[in-house]
CSV table of C-alpha atoms in Angstrom, one decimal:
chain,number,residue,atom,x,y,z
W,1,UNK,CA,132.6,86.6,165.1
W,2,UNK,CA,136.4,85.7,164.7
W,3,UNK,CA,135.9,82.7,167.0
W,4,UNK,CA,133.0,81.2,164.9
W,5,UNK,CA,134.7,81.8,161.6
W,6,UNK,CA,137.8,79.6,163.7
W,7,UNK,CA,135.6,77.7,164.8
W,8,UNK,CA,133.9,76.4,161.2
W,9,UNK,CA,137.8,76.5,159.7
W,10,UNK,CA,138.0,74.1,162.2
W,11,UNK,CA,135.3,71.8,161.3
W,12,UNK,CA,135.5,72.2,157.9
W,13,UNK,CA,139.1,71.2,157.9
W,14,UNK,CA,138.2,68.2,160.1
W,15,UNK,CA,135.5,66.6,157.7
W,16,UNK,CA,137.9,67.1,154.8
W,17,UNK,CA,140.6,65.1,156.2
W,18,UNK,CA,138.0,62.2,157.5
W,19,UNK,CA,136.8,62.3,153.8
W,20,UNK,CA,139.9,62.5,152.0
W,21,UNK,CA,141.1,59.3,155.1
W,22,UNK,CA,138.3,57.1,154.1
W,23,UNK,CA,138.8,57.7,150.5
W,24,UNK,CA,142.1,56.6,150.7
W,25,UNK,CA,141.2,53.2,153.0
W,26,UNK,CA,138.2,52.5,150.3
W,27,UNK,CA,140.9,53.0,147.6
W,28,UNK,CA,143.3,50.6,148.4
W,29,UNK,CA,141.1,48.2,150.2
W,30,UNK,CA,138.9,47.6,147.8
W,31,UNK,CA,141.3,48.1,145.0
W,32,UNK,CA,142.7,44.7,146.2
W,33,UNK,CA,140.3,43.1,146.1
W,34,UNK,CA,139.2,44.3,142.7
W,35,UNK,CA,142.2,43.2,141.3
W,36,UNK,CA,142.0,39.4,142.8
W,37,UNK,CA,138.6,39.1,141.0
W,38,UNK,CA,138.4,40.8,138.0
W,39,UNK,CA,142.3,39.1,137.8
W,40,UNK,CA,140.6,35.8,138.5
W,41,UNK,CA,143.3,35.3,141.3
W,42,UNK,CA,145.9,35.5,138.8
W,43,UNK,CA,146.8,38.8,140.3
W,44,UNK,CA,145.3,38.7,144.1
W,45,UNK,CA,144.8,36.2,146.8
W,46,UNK,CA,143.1,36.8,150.3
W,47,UNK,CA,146.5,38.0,151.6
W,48,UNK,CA,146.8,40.1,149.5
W,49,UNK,CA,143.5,42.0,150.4
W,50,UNK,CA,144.8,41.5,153.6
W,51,UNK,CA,147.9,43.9,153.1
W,52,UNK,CA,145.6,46.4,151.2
W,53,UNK,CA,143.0,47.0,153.9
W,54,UNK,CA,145.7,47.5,156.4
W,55,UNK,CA,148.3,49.3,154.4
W,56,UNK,CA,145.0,51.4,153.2
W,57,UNK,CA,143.8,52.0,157.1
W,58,UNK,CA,147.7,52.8,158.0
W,59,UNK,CA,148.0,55.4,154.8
W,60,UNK,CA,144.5,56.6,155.7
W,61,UNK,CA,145.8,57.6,159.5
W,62,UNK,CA,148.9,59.0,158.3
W,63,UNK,CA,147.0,61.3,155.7
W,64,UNK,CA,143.8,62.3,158.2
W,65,UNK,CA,145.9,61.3,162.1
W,66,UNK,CA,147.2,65.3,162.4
W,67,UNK,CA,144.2,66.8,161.3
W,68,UNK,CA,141.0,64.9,162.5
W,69,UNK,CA,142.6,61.9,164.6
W,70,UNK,CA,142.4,59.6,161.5
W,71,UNK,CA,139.2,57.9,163.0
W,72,UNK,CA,137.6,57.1,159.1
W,73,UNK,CA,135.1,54.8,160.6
W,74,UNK,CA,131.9,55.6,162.4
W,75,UNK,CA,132.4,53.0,165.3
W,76,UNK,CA,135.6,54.6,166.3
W,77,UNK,CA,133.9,58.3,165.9
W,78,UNK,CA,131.6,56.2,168.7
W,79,UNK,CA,134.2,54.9,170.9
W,80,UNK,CA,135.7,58.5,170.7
W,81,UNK,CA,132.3,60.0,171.6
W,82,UNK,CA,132.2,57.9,174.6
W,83,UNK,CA,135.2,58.3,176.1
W,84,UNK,CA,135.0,62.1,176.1
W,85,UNK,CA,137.6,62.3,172.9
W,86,UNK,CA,135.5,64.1,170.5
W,87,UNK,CA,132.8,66.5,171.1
W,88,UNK,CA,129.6,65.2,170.5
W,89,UNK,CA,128.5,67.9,168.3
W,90,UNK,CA,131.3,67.1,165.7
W,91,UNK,CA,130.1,63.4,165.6
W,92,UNK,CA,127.6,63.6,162.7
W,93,UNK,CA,130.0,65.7,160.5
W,94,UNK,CA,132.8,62.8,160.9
W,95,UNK,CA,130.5,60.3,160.2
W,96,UNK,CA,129.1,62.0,156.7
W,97,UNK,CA,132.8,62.6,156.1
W,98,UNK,CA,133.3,59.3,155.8
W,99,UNK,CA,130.2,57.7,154.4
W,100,UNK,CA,130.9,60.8,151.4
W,101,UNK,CA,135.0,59.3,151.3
W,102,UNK,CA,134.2,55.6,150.9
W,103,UNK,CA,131.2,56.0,148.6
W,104,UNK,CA,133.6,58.3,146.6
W,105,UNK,CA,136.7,55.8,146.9
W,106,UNK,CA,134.4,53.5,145.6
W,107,UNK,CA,133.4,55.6,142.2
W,108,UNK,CA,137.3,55.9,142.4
W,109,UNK,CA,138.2,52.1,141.9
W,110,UNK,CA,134.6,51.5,139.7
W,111,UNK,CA,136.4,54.1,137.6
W,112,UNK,CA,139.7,52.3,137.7
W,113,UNK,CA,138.7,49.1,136.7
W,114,UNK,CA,135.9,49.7,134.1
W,115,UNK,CA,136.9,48.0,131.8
W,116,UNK,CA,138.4,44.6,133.5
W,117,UNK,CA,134.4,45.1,135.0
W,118,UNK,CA,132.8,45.0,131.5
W,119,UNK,CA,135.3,42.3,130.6
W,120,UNK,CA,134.8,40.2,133.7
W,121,UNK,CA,130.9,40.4,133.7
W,122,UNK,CA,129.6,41.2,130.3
W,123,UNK,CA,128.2,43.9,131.1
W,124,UNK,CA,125.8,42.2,133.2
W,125,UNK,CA,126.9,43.3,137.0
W,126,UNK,CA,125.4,41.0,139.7
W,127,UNK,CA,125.6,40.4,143.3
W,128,UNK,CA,125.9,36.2,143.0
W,129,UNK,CA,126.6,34.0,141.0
W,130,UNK,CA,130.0,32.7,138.7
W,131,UNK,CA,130.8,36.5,137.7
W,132,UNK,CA,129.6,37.9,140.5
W,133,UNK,CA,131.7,41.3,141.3
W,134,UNK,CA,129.4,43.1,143.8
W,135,UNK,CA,131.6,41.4,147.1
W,136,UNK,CA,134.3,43.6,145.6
W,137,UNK,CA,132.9,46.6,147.2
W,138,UNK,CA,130.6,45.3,150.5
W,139,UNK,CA,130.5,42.7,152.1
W,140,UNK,CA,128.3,39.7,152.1
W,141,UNK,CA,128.1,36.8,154.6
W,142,UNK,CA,129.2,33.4,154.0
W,143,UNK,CA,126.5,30.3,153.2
W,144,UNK,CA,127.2,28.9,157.0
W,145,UNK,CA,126.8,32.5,158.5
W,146,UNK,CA,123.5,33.0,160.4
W,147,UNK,CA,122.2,36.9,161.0
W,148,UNK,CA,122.5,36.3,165.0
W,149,UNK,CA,126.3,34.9,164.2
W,150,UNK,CA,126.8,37.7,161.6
W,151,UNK,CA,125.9,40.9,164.1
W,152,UNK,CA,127.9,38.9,167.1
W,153,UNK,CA,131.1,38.5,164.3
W,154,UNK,CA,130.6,42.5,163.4
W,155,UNK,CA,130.8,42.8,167.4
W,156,UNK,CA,134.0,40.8,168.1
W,157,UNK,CA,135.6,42.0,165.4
W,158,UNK,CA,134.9,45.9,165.5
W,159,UNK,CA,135.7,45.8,169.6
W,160,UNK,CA,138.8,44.2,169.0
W,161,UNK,CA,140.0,46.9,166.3
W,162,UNK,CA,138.5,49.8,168.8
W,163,UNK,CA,140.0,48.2,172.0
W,164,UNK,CA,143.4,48.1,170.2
W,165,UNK,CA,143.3,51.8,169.0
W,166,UNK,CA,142.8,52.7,172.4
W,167,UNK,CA,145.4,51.3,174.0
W,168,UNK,CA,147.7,52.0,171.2
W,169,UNK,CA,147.1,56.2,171.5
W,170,UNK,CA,146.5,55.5,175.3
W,171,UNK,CA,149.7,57.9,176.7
W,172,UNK,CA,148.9,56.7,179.9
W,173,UNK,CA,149.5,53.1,178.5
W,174,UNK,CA,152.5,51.6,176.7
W,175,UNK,CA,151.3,53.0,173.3
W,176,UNK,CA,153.0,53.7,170.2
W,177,UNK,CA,156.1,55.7,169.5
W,178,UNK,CA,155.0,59.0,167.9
W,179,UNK,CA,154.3,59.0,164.1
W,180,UNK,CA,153.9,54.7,164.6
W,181,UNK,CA,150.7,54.7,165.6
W,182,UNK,CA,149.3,54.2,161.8
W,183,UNK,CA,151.4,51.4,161.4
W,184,UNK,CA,150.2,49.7,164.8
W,185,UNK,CA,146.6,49.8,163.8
W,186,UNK,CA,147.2,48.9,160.3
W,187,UNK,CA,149.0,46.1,161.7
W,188,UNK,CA,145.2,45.6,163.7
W,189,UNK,CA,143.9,44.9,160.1
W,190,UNK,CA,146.1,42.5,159.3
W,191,UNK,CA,145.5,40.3,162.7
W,192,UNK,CA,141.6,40.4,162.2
W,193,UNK,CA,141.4,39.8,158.3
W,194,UNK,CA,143.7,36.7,159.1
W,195,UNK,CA,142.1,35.5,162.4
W,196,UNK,CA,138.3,36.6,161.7
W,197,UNK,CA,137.5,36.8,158.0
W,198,UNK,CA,135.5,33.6,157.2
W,199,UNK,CA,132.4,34.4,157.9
W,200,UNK,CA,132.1,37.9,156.0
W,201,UNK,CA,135.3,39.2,155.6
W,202,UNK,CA,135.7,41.6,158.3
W,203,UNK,CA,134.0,44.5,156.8
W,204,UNK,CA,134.5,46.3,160.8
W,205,UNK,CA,133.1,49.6,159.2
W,206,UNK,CA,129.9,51.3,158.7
W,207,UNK,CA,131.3,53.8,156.1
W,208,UNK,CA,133.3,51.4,154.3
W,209,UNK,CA,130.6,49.2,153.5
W,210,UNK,CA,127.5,51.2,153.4
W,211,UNK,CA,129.0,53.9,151.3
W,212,UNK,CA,130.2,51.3,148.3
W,213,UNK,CA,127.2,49.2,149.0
W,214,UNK,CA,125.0,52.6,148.0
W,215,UNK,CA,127.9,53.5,145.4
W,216,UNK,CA,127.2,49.5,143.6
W,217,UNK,CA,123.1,50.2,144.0
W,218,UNK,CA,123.1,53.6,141.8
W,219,UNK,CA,125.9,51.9,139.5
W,220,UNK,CA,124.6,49.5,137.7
W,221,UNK,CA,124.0,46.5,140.3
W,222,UNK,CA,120.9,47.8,141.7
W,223,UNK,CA,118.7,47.1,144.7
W,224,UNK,CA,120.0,43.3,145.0
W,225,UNK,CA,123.2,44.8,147.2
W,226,UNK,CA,120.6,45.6,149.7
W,227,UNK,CA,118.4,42.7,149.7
W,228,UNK,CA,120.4,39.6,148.9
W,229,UNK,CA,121.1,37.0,151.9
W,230,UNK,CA,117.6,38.1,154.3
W,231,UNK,CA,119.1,41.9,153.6
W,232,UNK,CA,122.2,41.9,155.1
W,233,UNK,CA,123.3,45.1,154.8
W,234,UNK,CA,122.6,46.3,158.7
W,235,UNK,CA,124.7,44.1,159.9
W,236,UNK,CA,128.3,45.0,158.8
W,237,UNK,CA,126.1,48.6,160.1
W,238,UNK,CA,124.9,48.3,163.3
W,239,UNK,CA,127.2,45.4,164.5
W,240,UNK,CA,130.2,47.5,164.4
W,241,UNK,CA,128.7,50.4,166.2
W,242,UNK,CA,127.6,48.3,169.0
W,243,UNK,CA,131.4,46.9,169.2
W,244,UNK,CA,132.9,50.2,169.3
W,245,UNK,CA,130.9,51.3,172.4
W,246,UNK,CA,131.5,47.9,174.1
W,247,UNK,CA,135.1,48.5,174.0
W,248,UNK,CA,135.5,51.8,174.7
W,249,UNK,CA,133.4,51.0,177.8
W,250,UNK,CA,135.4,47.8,178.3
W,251,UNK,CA,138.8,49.7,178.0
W,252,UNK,CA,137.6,52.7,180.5
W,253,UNK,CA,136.5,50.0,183.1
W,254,UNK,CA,139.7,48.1,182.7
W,255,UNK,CA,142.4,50.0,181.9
W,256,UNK,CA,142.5,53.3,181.7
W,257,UNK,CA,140.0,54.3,185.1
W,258,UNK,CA,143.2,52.6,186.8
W,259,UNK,CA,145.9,54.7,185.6
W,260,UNK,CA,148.0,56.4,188.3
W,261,UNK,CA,147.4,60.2,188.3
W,262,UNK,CA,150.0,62.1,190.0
W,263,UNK,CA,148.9,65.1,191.5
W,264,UNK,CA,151.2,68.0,189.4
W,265,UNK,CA,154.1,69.2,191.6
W,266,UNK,CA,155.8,72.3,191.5
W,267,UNK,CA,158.7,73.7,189.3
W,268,UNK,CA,161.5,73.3,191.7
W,269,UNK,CA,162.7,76.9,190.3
W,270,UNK,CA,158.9,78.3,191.9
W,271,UNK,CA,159.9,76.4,195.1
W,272,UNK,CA,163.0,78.5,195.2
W,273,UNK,CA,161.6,82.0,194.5
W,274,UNK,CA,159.0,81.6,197.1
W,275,UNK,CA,161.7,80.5,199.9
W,276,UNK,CA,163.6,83.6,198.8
W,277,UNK,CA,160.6,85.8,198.7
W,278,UNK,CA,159.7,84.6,202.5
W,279,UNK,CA,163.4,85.3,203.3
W,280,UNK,CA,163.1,88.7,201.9
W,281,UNK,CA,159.7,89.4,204.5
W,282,UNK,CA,161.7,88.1,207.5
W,283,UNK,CA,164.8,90.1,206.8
W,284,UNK,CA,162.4,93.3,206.3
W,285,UNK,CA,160.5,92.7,209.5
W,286,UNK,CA,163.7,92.0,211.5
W,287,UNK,CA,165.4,95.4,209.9
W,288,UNK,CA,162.2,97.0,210.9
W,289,UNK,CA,161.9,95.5,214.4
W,290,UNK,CA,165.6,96.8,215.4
W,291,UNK,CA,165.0,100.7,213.8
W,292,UNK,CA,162.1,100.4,216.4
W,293,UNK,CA,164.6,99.2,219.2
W,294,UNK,CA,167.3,101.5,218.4
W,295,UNK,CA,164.5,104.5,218.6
């Protein structure tokens, strides 16, 4: 009984950090870019969304990293799963965790900005056109971007940030000095929002987009967020999912299956007792040997 009540503590306090992880990534993530469009760039430029995705992802590890592992994205739940890192069973709490985080960190920066929204749109909140506002919270592909070229982008881009978190909490690898790691894999961010975000702008995240995409349906924007541009939603979905179980394979195959394993070796102090205790036996059997002689 005292085991299963540890056992849902456990859990529970899990899912709560993943939520509480992914509401602070949504937060600041999307916060910037709220503030670059309803600022009319005045106040925001891509790099600047840039740093607030990845300072967001490095705040979000720092706040959820002791507690849960900090994963706040589904595809690295996966990669986790894969590789024999989380148990299986915990998967779809940490995954609800997060869609519940980022649809709530949405609310969060809907709430924040209400009224540079009404002032911005009129009211009227759309997914396209001049005061279009519904990019600020999912992602939507570029005109250029087909749906084959889309779920390969979600792909690249997702197995690059899983393959890096791996090798970064790998101890078997160079890694990251203890209580760094965050700022490593925010750093991740920052390289794929500057090297990969034409074509949709790196959404990389299942939770992060679906949950504000659902948030923007129910608020006001309605059923457009699913079905604009041949419904795009799955993709920034399904793509990333797919990535993070490439890598993690990937990674196993060529890293860390090669890592030397030394075979544990003995306290030298255990080494000493047991010369000492096999001295002791063949002192006792010699005393015993001459009391037999002398008799």
């Amino acid at each position: 009984m005292r085991q299963h009540c540890a056992l849902k503590h456990g859990i529970f306090k899990e899912f709560l950090a993943e939520f509480l992880g992914t509401f602070v990534l949504v937060l600041f993530g999307c916060g910037s870019v709220a503030q670059t469009v309803l600022s009319r760039n005045s106040l925001g430029e891509p790099l600047t969304v840039h740093i607030g995705f990845s300072v967001g992802l490095m705040m979000a590890a720092y706040v959820a990293g002791g507690v849960s592992g900090g994963h706040v994205n589904p595809a690295v739940s996966l990669a986790m799963v894969i590789l024999g890192k989380l148990k299986i069973w915990k998967f779809p709490f940490y995954v609800i965790a997060q869609f519940l985080g980022a649809f709530v960190g949405a609310a969060a920066v809907f709430g924040l900005y209400y009224d540079a929204f009404m002032d911005f749109t009129s009211g009227i909140l759309s997914v396209t056109g001049i005061n279009a506002t519904g990019h600020i919270f999912a992602s939507y592909p570029a005109r250029h971007l087909s749906v084959i070229g889309g779920f390969i982008d979600q792909v690249i881009g997702t197995g690059m940030l899983v393959l890096c978190i791996l090798a970064i909490i790998d101890g078997g690898n160079i890694g990251a000095p203890k209580g760094v790691e965050p700022l490593a894999i925010g750093l991740i961010i920052m390289a794929i929002g500057v090297s990969m975000g034409l074509n949709c702008g790196y959404p990389l995240n299942p939770a992060r987009d679906l949950g504000p995409r659902l948030f923007t349906a129910l608020a006001g924007w309605g059923m457009e967020v699913f079905s604009t541009a041949d419904y795009w939603w799955w993709i920034p979905v399904a793509g990333p999912m797919v990535g993070g179980v490439v890598a993690a394979i990937i990674y196993y195959l060529f890293i860390e299956l090669h890592h030397h394993r030394d075979e544990p070796e003995k306290p030298h102090e255990e080494e000493e007792e047991e010369e000492e205790d096999e001295e002791d036996e063949d002192s006792s059997l010699k005393d015993k040997y001459e009391m037999i002689t002398m008799s």
